[in-house]
Amino acid sequence: MMQSRKQAGRDAAFSGVYPIAPTPFRDDGELDLDSQRRVLDCMVDQGVDGICILANYSEQFLLSDAERDALLELCLSHVAGRVPVIVTISHFSTRIAAHRAQRAAKAGAAMLMLMPPYHGTNLRADDEGVVEHYARIAEAADLPLMVQDAPLSGVVLSVPFLVRLAREVPSVRYFKVEVPNAAAKLRALIEAGGDAIAGPFDGEESITLMPDLDAGATGTMPSALLADLIGPIVRDYLAGRRDDAARAYARVLPLINYENRQCGLRATKTVMKEGGVIASDAVRHPLAPLHPQTRAGLLELAREVAPLALRWGR
């Protein structure tokens, strides 16, 4: 079941800023496809290195299969190669995840991202099952794979296991690490995995971006709220201008912290509605809208740094 190493070195290294595209809904909860197109155009204008769709911050867990398919086709056709698109295909079922991988590859995805298989609090695959899960997906679609190592799955992915996964399934070359002490884990992963680790990324709205870059991360996957302000930070750091990166990061960190700790995925929608990118900042039940006071606090911090999303459509 293990894939051959035909892909090793095939894919160009992905690095930089790959934010998550939100999924806009109308006030009645239906998909707003016109706003979705505007989201993608705004993100391209943010100067991103790529876009990730159908992720947790895209409310993927609130989408029907038909909606997923519609969004996949819309996003890939509308981006039209302007930047690479990473498609999230997480599912407990290996069969379904592999089918999603095939659809994404056919639509033009540049990379696939997925969490290890899990369901609820207790249903997990063992190590062998996780390796086979990724191996079967690698067989289904000839694309680089990114492992999403997130607390949401409840699956503990040790550094030795991630290195084993990268070596046994060569398509697994990218790792989004957003667990507590992410910098330490990224550092250990890079040291243990060597050339098998093509792209160590962080996530969680880039809230630990500077220590993660210091640990060796070459990419980040934030929200689309202020990707235009995070991009120069990563580029300065990777070019050796750490002091410039640190100063710029300190300026935006209060907004990132507020997003991460107070708002979650609702923050991007709130800012994009205020900025005329999307028509509604609705989220699907059982998620609830931001409290007015929380919304006001978010917009106050956003106005101080003026991300493109706050003014793109005005």
PDB file of C-alpha atoms in Angstrom:
ATOM      1  CA  MET A   1       0.000   0.000   0.000  1.00  0.00           C
ATOM      2  CA  MET A   2       2.977   2.328   0.465  1.00  0.00           C
ATOM      3  CA  GLN A   3       3.625   4.739  -2.367  1.00  0.00           C
ATOM      4  CA  SER A   4       6.886   4.675  -4.273  1.00  0.00           C
ATOM      5  CA  ARG A   5       9.193   7.659  -4.088  1.00  0.00           C
ATOM      6  CA  LYS A   6       8.389   8.856  -7.595  1.00  0.00           C
ATOM      7  CA  GLN A   7       7.172  12.146  -6.146  1.00  0.00           C
ATOM      8  CA  ALA A   8      10.208  12.933  -4.028  1.00  0.00           C
ATOM      9  CA  GLY A   9      11.496  16.276  -5.226  1.00  0.00           C
ATOM     10  CA  ARG A  10       8.724  16.556  -7.841  1.00  0.00           C
ATOM     11  CA  ASP A  11       6.694  19.330  -6.256  1.00  0.00           C
ATOM     12  CA  ALA A  12       8.163  22.775  -5.906  1.00  0.00           C
ATOM     13  CA  ALA A  13       8.385  23.870  -2.291  1.00  0.00           C
ATOM     14  CA  PHE A  14       5.300  25.714  -1.106  1.00  0.00           C
ATOM     15  CA  SER A  15       6.131  28.461   1.350  1.00  0.00           C
ATOM     16  CA  GLY A  16       4.761  31.766   2.545  1.00  0.00           C
ATOM     17  CA  VAL A  17       1.173  32.658   3.421  1.00  0.00           C
ATOM     18  CA  TYR A  18      -1.726  30.338   2.545  1.00  0.00           C
ATOM     19  CA  PRO A  19      -4.781  31.720   4.342  1.00  0.00           C
ATOM     20  CA  ILE A  20      -8.096  29.934   4.787  1.00  0.00           C
ATOM     21  CA  ALA A  21     -10.951  31.172   2.621  1.00  0.00           C
ATOM     22  CA  PRO A  22     -14.160  31.726   4.594  1.00  0.00           C
ATOM     23  CA  THR A  23     -17.446  30.407   3.207  1.00  0.00           C
ATOM     24  CA  PRO A  24     -19.966  33.267   2.964  1.00  0.00           C
ATOM     25  CA  PHE A  25     -23.628  32.579   3.676  1.00  0.00           C
ATOM     26  CA  ARG A  26     -26.641  34.758   3.115  1.00  0.00           C
ATOM     27  CA  ASP A  27     -28.659  35.841   6.121  1.00  0.00           C
ATOM     28  CA  ASP A  28     -30.952  32.866   5.504  1.00  0.00           C
ATOM     29  CA  GLY A  29     -28.008  30.469   5.760  1.00  0.00           C
ATOM     30  CA  GLU A  30     -27.733  29.592   2.076  1.00  0.00           C
ATOM     31  CA  LEU A  31     -24.420  29.764   0.225  1.00  0.00           C
ATOM     32  CA  ASP A  32     -23.591  33.184  -1.210  1.00  0.00           C
ATOM     33  CA  LEU A  33     -21.583  32.310  -4.307  1.00  0.00           C
ATOM     34  CA  ASP A  34     -21.196  35.902  -5.493  1.00  0.00           C
ATOM     35  CA  SER A  35     -19.620  36.808  -2.149  1.00  0.00           C
ATOM     36  CA  GLN A  36     -17.427  33.699  -2.398  1.00  0.00           C
ATOM     37  CA  ARG A  37     -15.979  34.969  -5.657  1.00  0.00           C
ATOM     38  CA  ARG A  38     -15.314  38.345  -4.044  1.00  0.00           C
ATOM     39  CA  VAL A  39     -13.583  36.622  -1.121  1.00  0.00           C
ATOM     40  CA  LEU A  40     -11.224  34.874  -3.508  1.00  0.00           C
ATOM     41  CA  ASP A  41     -10.497  38.069  -5.461  1.00  0.00           C
ATOM     42  CA  CYS A  42      -9.795  39.935  -2.227  1.00  0.00           C
ATOM     43  CA  MET A  43      -7.423  37.196  -1.091  1.00  0.00           C
ATOM     44  CA  VAL A  44      -5.515  37.289  -4.372  1.00  0.00           C
ATOM     45  CA  ASP A  45      -5.267  41.064  -3.991  1.00  0.00           C
ATOM     46  CA  GLN A  46      -3.859  40.510  -0.500  1.00  0.00           C
ATOM     47  CA  GLY A  47      -0.742  39.184  -2.205  1.00  0.00           C
ATOM     48  CA  VAL A  48      -1.075  35.699  -0.769  1.00  0.00           C
ATOM     49  CA  ASP A  49       1.133  32.844  -1.894  1.00  0.00           C
ATOM     50  CA  GLY A  50      -1.867  30.531  -2.095  1.00  0.00           C
ATOM     51  CA  ILE A  51      -5.349  29.883  -0.736  1.00  0.00           C
ATOM     52  CA  CYS A  52      -6.749  27.010   1.294  1.00  0.00           C
ATOM     53  CA  ILE A  53     -10.434  26.113   0.889  1.00  0.00           C
ATOM     54  CA  LEU A  54     -12.946  23.852   2.658  1.00  0.00           C
ATOM     55  CA  ALA A  55     -10.988  23.935   5.910  1.00  0.00           C
ATOM     56  CA  ASN A  56     -12.344  24.164   9.445  1.00  0.00           C
ATOM     57  CA  TYR A  57     -12.234  27.968   9.222  1.00  0.00           C
ATOM     58  CA  SER A  58     -14.319  27.569   6.059  1.00  0.00           C
ATOM     59  CA  GLU A  59     -17.003  25.922   8.244  1.00  0.00           C
ATOM     60  CA  GLN A  60     -16.461  22.698   6.316  1.00  0.00           C
ATOM     61  CA  PHE A  61     -18.191  20.746   9.081  1.00  0.00           C
ATOM     62  CA  LEU A  62     -21.429  22.645   8.316  1.00  0.00           C
ATOM     63  CA  LEU A  63     -21.466  21.963   4.556  1.00  0.00           C
ATOM     64  CA  SER A  64     -23.350  19.263   2.713  1.00  0.00           C
ATOM     65  CA  ASP A  65     -21.499  17.080   0.216  1.00  0.00           C
ATOM     66  CA  ALA A  66     -23.269  18.859  -2.646  1.00  0.00           C
ATOM     67  CA  GLU A  67     -22.210  22.228  -1.252  1.00  0.00           C
ATOM     68  CA  ARG A  68     -18.615  21.050  -0.922  1.00  0.00           C
ATOM     69  CA  ASP A  69     -18.612  19.967  -4.559  1.00  0.00           C
ATOM     70  CA  ALA A  70     -20.118  23.266  -5.706  1.00  0.00           C
ATOM     71  CA  LEU A  71     -17.575  25.288  -3.726  1.00  0.00           C
ATOM     72  CA  LEU A  72     -14.689  23.163  -4.971  1.00  0.00           C
ATOM     73  CA  GLU A  73     -15.603  23.790  -8.587  1.00  0.00           C
ATOM     74  CA  LEU A  74     -16.355  27.473  -8.054  1.00  0.00           C
ATOM     75  CA  CYS A  75     -13.166  28.218  -6.130  1.00  0.00           C
ATOM     76  CA  LEU A  76     -10.799  26.411  -8.475  1.00  0.00           C
ATOM     77  CA  SER A  77     -12.425  27.815 -11.617  1.00  0.00           C
ATOM     78  CA  HIS A  78     -12.578  31.363 -10.249  1.00  0.00           C
ATOM     79  CA  VAL A  79      -9.016  31.444  -8.929  1.00  0.00           C
ATOM     80  CA  ALA A  80      -8.045  30.062 -12.339  1.00  0.00           C
ATOM     81  CA  GLY A  81      -4.396  29.471 -11.500  1.00  0.00           C
ATOM     82  CA  ARG A  82      -3.693  32.964 -10.162  1.00  0.00           C
ATOM     83  CA  VAL A  83      -2.339  31.319  -6.994  1.00  0.00           C
ATOM     84  CA  PRO A  84      -2.099  27.668  -5.900  1.00  0.00           C
ATOM     85  CA  VAL A  85      -5.150  26.314  -4.076  1.00  0.00           C
ATOM     86  CA  ILE A  86      -4.915  23.796  -1.234  1.00  0.00           C
ATOM     87  CA  VAL A  87      -8.082  21.750  -0.794  1.00  0.00           C
ATOM     88  CA  THR A  88      -8.987  20.248   2.590  1.00  0.00           C
ATOM     89  CA  ILE A  89     -10.361  16.708   2.291  1.00  0.00           C
ATOM     90  CA  SER A  90     -10.486  15.475   5.899  1.00  0.00           C
ATOM     91  CA  HIS A  91     -12.881  12.626   6.649  1.00  0.00           C
ATOM     92  CA  PHE A  92     -12.861   9.606   8.939  1.00  0.00           C
ATOM     93  CA  SER A  93     -13.643   7.323   5.990  1.00  0.00           C
ATOM     94  CA  THR A  94     -10.585   6.582   3.882  1.00  0.00           C
ATOM     95  CA  ARG A  95     -12.866   5.834   0.948  1.00  0.00           C
ATOM     96  CA  ILE A  96     -14.588   9.228   1.163  1.00  0.00           C
ATOM     97  CA  ALA A  97     -11.334  11.121   1.720  1.00  0.00           C
ATOM     98  CA  ALA A  98      -9.819   9.394  -1.334  1.00  0.00           C
ATOM     99  CA  HIS A  99     -12.865  10.294  -3.412  1.00  0.00           C
ATOM    100  CA  ARG A 100     -12.545  13.907  -2.274  1.00  0.00           C
ATOM    101  CA  ALA A 101      -8.866  13.792  -3.230  1.00  0.00           C
ATOM    102  CA  GLN A 102      -9.696  12.618  -6.735  1.00  0.00           C
ATOM    103  CA  ARG A 103     -12.308  15.344  -7.217  1.00  0.00           C
ATOM    104  CA  ALA A 104      -9.926  18.019  -5.949  1.00  0.00           C
ATOM    105  CA  ALA A 105      -7.109  16.845  -8.203  1.00  0.00           C
ATOM    106  CA  LYS A 106      -9.419  16.821 -11.223  1.00  0.00           C
ATOM    107  CA  ALA A 107     -10.570  20.361 -10.403  1.00  0.00           C
ATOM    108  CA  GLY A 108      -6.981  21.636 -10.299  1.00  0.00           C
ATOM    109  CA  ALA A 109      -5.898  21.569  -6.658  1.00  0.00           C
ATOM    110  CA  ALA A 110      -2.202  22.171  -6.004  1.00  0.00           C
ATOM    111  CA  MET A 111      -2.112  20.316  -2.682  1.00  0.00           C
ATOM    112  CA  LEU A 112      -4.417  18.390  -0.354  1.00  0.00           C
ATOM    113  CA  MET A 113      -4.657  18.925   3.394  1.00  0.00           C
ATOM    114  CA  LEU A 114      -6.237  16.539   5.866  1.00  0.00           C
ATOM    115  CA  MET A 115      -6.319  15.637   9.523  1.00  0.00           C
ATOM    116  CA  PRO A 116      -5.758  12.049  10.652  1.00  0.00           C
ATOM    117  CA  PRO A 117      -9.004  10.044  10.733  1.00  0.00           C
ATOM    118  CA  TYR A 118     -11.124  10.654  13.823  1.00  0.00           C
ATOM    119  CA  HIS A 119     -14.778  10.756  14.802  1.00  0.00           C
ATOM    120  CA  GLY A 120     -16.074  12.123  18.061  1.00  0.00           C
ATOM    121  CA  THR A 121     -13.978  11.748  21.178  1.00  0.00           C
ATOM    122  CA  ASN A 122     -13.099   8.066  21.043  1.00  0.00           C
ATOM    123  CA  LEU A 123     -13.104   6.758  17.472  1.00  0.00           C
ATOM    124  CA  ARG A 124      -9.543   6.818  16.173  1.00  0.00           C
ATOM    125  CA  ALA A 125      -7.318   4.832  13.857  1.00  0.00           C
ATOM    126  CA  ASP A 126      -4.113   3.339  15.230  1.00  0.00           C
ATOM    127  CA  ASP A 127      -0.736   4.265  13.756  1.00  0.00           C
ATOM    128  CA  GLU A 128      -0.946   1.610  11.047  1.00  0.00           C
ATOM    129  CA  GLY A 129      -4.414   2.784  10.120  1.00  0.00           C
ATOM    130  CA  VAL A 130      -3.287   6.406   9.867  1.00  0.00           C
ATOM    131  CA  VAL A 131      -0.350   5.502   7.616  1.00  0.00           C
ATOM    132  CA  GLU A 132      -2.601   3.447   5.353  1.00  0.00           C
ATOM    133  CA  HIS A 133      -5.188   6.250   5.304  1.00  0.00           C
ATOM    134  CA  TYR A 134      -2.626   8.696   3.921  1.00  0.00           C
ATOM    135  CA  ALA A 135      -1.101   6.084   1.602  1.00  0.00           C
ATOM    136  CA  ARG A 136      -4.445   5.323  -0.027  1.00  0.00           C
ATOM    137  CA  ILE A 137      -5.121   9.009  -0.541  1.00  0.00           C
ATOM    138  CA  ALA A 138      -1.659   9.386  -2.078  1.00  0.00           C
ATOM    139  CA  GLU A 139      -2.566   6.613  -4.497  1.00  0.00           C
ATOM    140  CA  ALA A 140      -5.865   8.291  -5.347  1.00  0.00           C
ATOM    141  CA  ALA A 141      -4.353  11.671  -6.239  1.00  0.00           C
ATOM    142  CA  ASP A 142      -0.821  12.478  -7.383  1.00  0.00           C
ATOM    143  CA  LEU A 143      -0.529  15.641  -5.294  1.00  0.00           C
ATOM    144  CA  PRO A 144       1.544  16.685  -2.291  1.00  0.00           C
ATOM    145  CA  LEU A 145      -0.224  16.109   1.016  1.00  0.00           C
ATOM    146  CA  MET A 146      -0.248  18.322   4.095  1.00  0.00           C
ATOM    147  CA  VAL A 147      -0.903  16.746   7.491  1.00  0.00           C
ATOM    148  CA  GLN A 148      -3.011  18.993   9.696  1.00  0.00           C
ATOM    149  CA  ASP A 149      -1.825  18.393  13.243  1.00  0.00           C
ATOM    150  CA  ALA A 150      -4.583  20.132  15.190  1.00  0.00           C
ATOM    151  CA  PRO A 151      -6.091  19.657  18.652  1.00  0.00           C
ATOM    152  CA  LEU A 152      -9.543  19.385  17.068  1.00  0.00           C
ATOM    153  CA  SER A 153      -8.860  15.814  15.969  1.00  0.00           C
ATOM    154  CA  GLY A 154      -7.840  14.649  19.432  1.00  0.00           C
ATOM    155  CA  VAL A 155      -5.188  12.487  17.727  1.00  0.00           C
ATOM    156  CA  VAL A 156      -1.676  12.745  19.158  1.00  0.00           C
ATOM    157  CA  LEU A 157       0.817  12.692  16.294  1.00  0.00           C
ATOM    158  CA  SER A 158       4.285  12.276  17.727  1.00  0.00           C
ATOM    159  CA  VAL A 159       7.338  13.594  15.909  1.00  0.00           C
ATOM    160  CA  PRO A 160       8.724  10.078  15.294  1.00  0.00           C
ATOM    161  CA  PHE A 161       5.375   9.029  13.823  1.00  0.00           C
ATOM    162  CA  LEU A 162       5.184  12.087  11.545  1.00  0.00           C
ATOM    163  CA  VAL A 163       8.707  11.373  10.299  1.00  0.00           C
ATOM    164  CA  ARG A 164       7.729   7.755   9.663  1.00  0.00           C
ATOM    165  CA  LEU A 165       4.662   8.941   7.757  1.00  0.00           C
ATOM    166  CA  ALA A 166       6.750  11.266   5.588  1.00  0.00           C
ATOM    167  CA  ARG A 167       9.252   8.535   4.804  1.00  0.00           C
ATOM    168  CA  GLU A 168       6.730   5.791   4.081  1.00  0.00           C
ATOM    169  CA  VAL A 169       4.299   7.978   2.112  1.00  0.00           C
ATOM    170  CA  PRO A 170       6.491  10.395   0.141  1.00  0.00           C
ATOM    171  CA  SER A 171       3.525  12.537  -0.925  1.00  0.00           C
ATOM    172  CA  VAL A 172       3.321  13.593   2.721  1.00  0.00           C
ATOM    173  CA  ARG A 173       5.772  16.467   2.587  1.00  0.00           C
ATOM    174  CA  TYR A 174       3.965  19.313   4.347  1.00  0.00           C
ATOM    175  CA  PHE A 175       2.905  19.668   7.962  1.00  0.00           C
ATOM    176  CA  LYS A 176       0.623  22.261   9.508  1.00  0.00           C
ATOM    177  CA  VAL A 177       1.379  22.179  13.225  1.00  0.00           C
ATOM    178  CA  GLU A 178      -1.076  24.066  15.446  1.00  0.00           C
ATOM    179  CA  VAL A 179      -0.855  22.205  18.720  1.00  0.00           C
ATOM    180  CA  PRO A 180       0.369  23.727  22.007  1.00  0.00           C
ATOM    181  CA  ASN A 181       4.141  24.299  21.963  1.00  0.00           C
ATOM    182  CA  ALA A 182       4.064  24.325  18.177  1.00  0.00           C
ATOM    183  CA  ALA A 183       7.544  25.841  17.876  1.00  0.00           C
ATOM    184  CA  ALA A 184       9.144  23.016  19.838  1.00  0.00           C
ATOM    185  CA  LYS A 185       7.340  20.427  17.748  1.00  0.00           C
ATOM    186  CA  LEU A 186       8.257  22.113  14.468  1.00  0.00           C
ATOM    187  CA  ARG A 187      11.896  22.313  15.527  1.00  0.00           C
ATOM    188  CA  ALA A 188      11.979  18.645  16.493  1.00  0.00           C
ATOM    189  CA  LEU A 189      10.174  17.612  13.302  1.00  0.00           C
ATOM    190  CA  ILE A 190      12.620  19.475  11.085  1.00  0.00           C
ATOM    191  CA  GLU A 191      15.626  18.071  12.941  1.00  0.00           C
ATOM    192  CA  ALA A 192      14.347  14.485  12.865  1.00  0.00           C
ATOM    193  CA  GLY A 193      12.822  14.508   9.372  1.00  0.00           C
ATOM    194  CA  GLY A 194      15.480  16.359   7.387  1.00  0.00           C
ATOM    195  CA  ASP A 195      14.771  16.463   3.660  1.00  0.00           C
ATOM    196  CA  ALA A 196      11.516  14.552   4.091  1.00  0.00           C
ATOM    197  CA  ILE A 197       9.977  17.699   5.589  1.00  0.00           C
ATOM    198  CA  ALA A 198       9.502  19.985   2.589  1.00  0.00           C
ATOM    199  CA  GLY A 199       7.150  22.437   4.230  1.00  0.00           C
ATOM    200  CA  PRO A 200       6.786  22.992   7.970  1.00  0.00           C
ATOM    201  CA  PHE A 201       3.812  25.352   8.468  1.00  0.00           C
ATOM    202  CA  ASP A 202       2.105  26.852  11.449  1.00  0.00           C
ATOM    203  CA  GLY A 203      -1.564  27.754  11.740  1.00  0.00           C
ATOM    204  CA  GLU A 204      -4.041  28.909  14.385  1.00  0.00           C
ATOM    205  CA  GLU A 205      -4.302  32.395  12.874  1.00  0.00           C
ATOM    206  CA  SER A 206      -0.495  32.802  13.025  1.00  0.00           C
ATOM    207  CA  ILE A 207      -0.754  33.524  16.742  1.00  0.00           C
ATOM    208  CA  THR A 208       2.662  31.909  17.351  1.00  0.00           C
ATOM    209  CA  LEU A 209       4.199  32.993  14.039  1.00  0.00           C
ATOM    210  CA  MET A 210       7.500  34.486  15.275  1.00  0.00           C
ATOM    211  CA  PRO A 211       8.577  31.564  17.489  1.00  0.00           C
ATOM    212  CA  ASP A 212       7.452  29.168  14.778  1.00  0.00           C
ATOM    213  CA  LEU A 213       9.549  30.970  12.167  1.00  0.00           C
ATOM    214  CA  ASP A 214      12.466  30.909  14.604  1.00  0.00           C
ATOM    215  CA  ALA A 215      11.933  27.144  14.854  1.00  0.00           C
ATOM    216  CA  GLY A 216      12.207  26.748  11.093  1.00  0.00           C
ATOM    217  CA  ALA A 217       8.668  27.136   9.745  1.00  0.00           C
ATOM    218  CA  THR A 218       8.619  28.268   6.127  1.00  0.00           C
ATOM    219  CA  GLY A 219       4.895  28.853   5.807  1.00  0.00           C
ATOM    220  CA  THR A 220       1.829  29.894   7.739  1.00  0.00           C
ATOM    221  CA  MET A 221      -1.883  29.262   7.279  1.00  0.00           C
ATOM    222  CA  PRO A 222      -3.789  32.088   8.972  1.00  0.00           C
ATOM    223  CA  SER A 223      -7.305  33.322   8.355  1.00  0.00           C
ATOM    224  CA  ALA A 224      -7.969  35.748   5.513  1.00  0.00           C
ATOM    225  CA  LEU A 225      -8.507  38.647   7.908  1.00  0.00           C
ATOM    226  CA  LEU A 226      -5.072  40.262   7.595  1.00  0.00           C
ATOM    227  CA  ALA A 227      -3.104  38.062   5.210  1.00  0.00           C
ATOM    228  CA  ASP A 228      -1.784  41.147   3.419  1.00  0.00           C
ATOM    229  CA  LEU A 229      -0.105  42.218   6.673  1.00  0.00           C
ATOM    230  CA  ILE A 230       1.245  38.768   7.538  1.00  0.00           C
ATOM    231  CA  GLY A 231       2.788  38.233   4.107  1.00  0.00           C
ATOM    232  CA  PRO A 232       5.502  40.906   4.484  1.00  0.00           C
ATOM    233  CA  ILE A 233       6.375  39.516   7.921  1.00  0.00           C
ATOM    234  CA  VAL A 234       7.062  36.059   6.521  1.00  0.00           C
ATOM    235  CA  ARG A 235       8.907  37.425   3.499  1.00  0.00           C
ATOM    236  CA  ASP A 236      11.103  39.681   5.643  1.00  0.00           C
ATOM    237  CA  TYR A 237      11.895  36.837   8.013  1.00  0.00           C
ATOM    238  CA  LEU A 238      12.777  34.362   5.256  1.00  0.00           C
ATOM    239  CA  ALA A 239      14.973  37.024   3.633  1.00  0.00           C
ATOM    240  CA  GLY A 240      16.960  37.428   6.839  1.00  0.00           C
ATOM    241  CA  ARG A 241      15.314  40.634   8.061  1.00  0.00           C
ATOM    242  CA  ARG A 242      14.154  39.262  11.395  1.00  0.00           C
ATOM    243  CA  ASP A 243      14.088  42.614  13.208  1.00  0.00           C
ATOM    244  CA  ASP A 244      11.794  44.106  10.571  1.00  0.00           C
ATOM    245  CA  ALA A 245       9.569  41.036  10.760  1.00  0.00           C
ATOM    246  CA  ALA A 246       9.386  41.194  14.539  1.00  0.00           C
ATOM    247  CA  ARG A 247       8.396  44.871  14.531  1.00  0.00           C
ATOM    248  CA  ALA A 248       5.689  44.315  11.953  1.00  0.00           C
ATOM    249  CA  TYR A 249       4.389  41.286  13.835  1.00  0.00           C
ATOM    250  CA  ALA A 250       4.204  43.209  17.113  1.00  0.00           C
ATOM    251  CA  ARG A 251       1.986  45.763  15.381  1.00  0.00           C
ATOM    252  CA  VAL A 252      -0.609  43.209  14.242  1.00  0.00           C
ATOM    253  CA  LEU A 253      -0.407  40.788  17.174  1.00  0.00           C
ATOM    254  CA  PRO A 254      -3.196  42.455  19.223  1.00  0.00           C
ATOM    255  CA  LEU A 255      -5.615  41.887  16.324  1.00  0.00           C
ATOM    256  CA  ILE A 256      -4.433  38.301  15.827  1.00  0.00           C
ATOM    257  CA  ASN A 257      -4.806  37.622  19.535  1.00  0.00           C
ATOM    258  CA  TYR A 258      -8.326  39.097  19.608  1.00  0.00           C
ATOM    259  CA  GLU A 259      -9.298  37.038  16.577  1.00  0.00           C
ATOM    260  CA  ASN A 260      -7.911  33.833  18.041  1.00  0.00           C
ATOM    261  CA  ARG A 261      -9.130  34.233  21.619  1.00  0.00           C
ATOM    262  CA  GLN A 262     -12.393  36.133  21.235  1.00  0.00           C
ATOM    263  CA  CYS A 263     -13.850  35.505  17.788  1.00  0.00           C
ATOM    264  CA  GLY A 264     -12.599  32.416  16.005  1.00  0.00           C
ATOM    265  CA  LEU A 265     -13.731  31.944  12.416  1.00  0.00           C
ATOM    266  CA  ARG A 266     -16.332  34.706  12.754  1.00  0.00           C
ATOM    267  CA  ALA A 267     -13.645  37.414  12.773  1.00  0.00           C
ATOM    268  CA  THR A 268     -12.798  37.261   9.070  1.00  0.00           C
ATOM    269  CA  LYS A 269     -16.456  37.399   8.100  1.00  0.00           C
ATOM    270  CA  THR A 270     -17.073  40.389  10.354  1.00  0.00           C
ATOM    271  CA  VAL A 271     -14.165  42.343   8.883  1.00  0.00           C
ATOM    272  CA  MET A 272     -14.991  41.333   5.312  1.00  0.00           C
ATOM    273  CA  LYS A 273     -18.599  42.431   5.708  1.00  0.00           C
ATOM    274  CA  GLU A 274     -17.462  45.749   7.140  1.00  0.00           C
ATOM    275  CA  GLY A 275     -15.065  46.088   4.210  1.00  0.00           C
ATOM    276  CA  GLY A 276     -17.697  45.357   1.569  1.00  0.00           C
ATOM    277  CA  VAL A 277     -16.181  42.024   0.529  1.00  0.00           C
ATOM    278  CA  ILE A 278     -19.192  39.921   1.529  1.00  0.00           C
ATOM    279  CA  ALA A 279     -22.851  40.779   1.924  1.00  0.00           C
ATOM    280  CA  SER A 280     -23.417  39.009   5.240  1.00  0.00           C
ATOM    281  CA  ASP A 281     -21.265  37.780   8.104  1.00  0.00           C
ATOM    282  CA  ALA A 282     -23.738  34.993   8.927  1.00  0.00           C
ATOM    283  CA  VAL A 283     -22.492  31.705  10.341  1.00  0.00           C
ATOM    284  CA  ARG A 284     -24.511  28.514  10.399  1.00  0.00           C
ATOM    285  CA  HIS A 285     -26.211  27.264  13.527  1.00  0.00           C
ATOM    286  CA  PRO A 286     -25.198  25.983  16.039  1.00  0.00           C
ATOM    287  CA  LEU A 287     -22.504  28.647  15.674  1.00  0.00           C
ATOM    288  CA  ALA A 288     -23.731  32.032  16.878  1.00  0.00           C
ATOM    289  CA  PRO A 289     -22.936  35.558  15.671  1.00  0.00           C
ATOM    290  CA  LEU A 290     -20.477  37.706  17.566  1.00  0.00           C
ATOM    291  CA  HIS A 291     -21.764  39.675  20.510  1.00  0.00           C
ATOM    292  CA  PRO A 292     -22.015  43.364  19.509  1.00  0.00           C
ATOM    293  CA  GLN A 293     -19.371  44.334  22.058  1.00  0.00           C
ATOM    294  CA  THR A 294     -16.972  41.684  20.759  1.00  0.00           C
ATOM    295  CA  ARG A 295     -17.641  42.821  17.213  1.00  0.00           C
ATOM    296  CA  ALA A 296     -16.900  46.430  18.160  1.00  0.00           C
ATOM    297  CA  GLY A 297     -13.639  45.436  19.833  1.00  0.00           C
ATOM    298  CA  LEU A 298     -12.561  43.471  16.775  1.00  0.00           C
ATOM    299  CA  LEU A 299     -13.284  46.322  14.380  1.00  0.00           C
ATOM    300  CA  GLU A 300     -11.519  48.812  16.639  1.00  0.00           C
ATOM    301  CA  LEU A 301      -8.325  46.785  16.476  1.00  0.00           C
ATOM    302  CA  ALA A 302      -8.737  46.160  12.755  1.00  0.00           C
ATOM    303  CA  ARG A 303      -9.054  49.878  12.011  1.00  0.00           C
ATOM    304  CA  GLU A 304      -5.750  50.507  13.782  1.00  0.00           C
ATOM    305  CA  VAL A 305      -3.828  48.361  11.294  1.00  0.00           C
ATOM    306  CA  ALA A 306      -6.192  48.707   8.274  1.00  0.00           C
ATOM    307  CA  PRO A 307      -5.994  45.302   6.588  1.00  0.00           C
ATOM    308  CA  LEU A 308      -7.115  45.177   2.977  1.00  0.00           C
ATOM    309  CA  ALA A 309     -10.184  43.123   3.885  1.00  0.00           C
ATOM    310  CA  LEU A 310     -11.514  46.107   5.832  1.00  0.00           C
ATOM    311  CA  ARG A 311     -11.489  48.390   2.782  1.00  0.00           C
ATOM    312  CA  TRP A 312     -11.355  46.177  -0.307  1.00  0.00           C
ATOM    313  CA  GLY A 313     -14.981  46.649  -1.327  1.00  0.00           C
ATOM    314  CA  ARG A 314     -15.449  50.250  -0.235  1.00  0.00           C
TER     315      ARG A 314
END
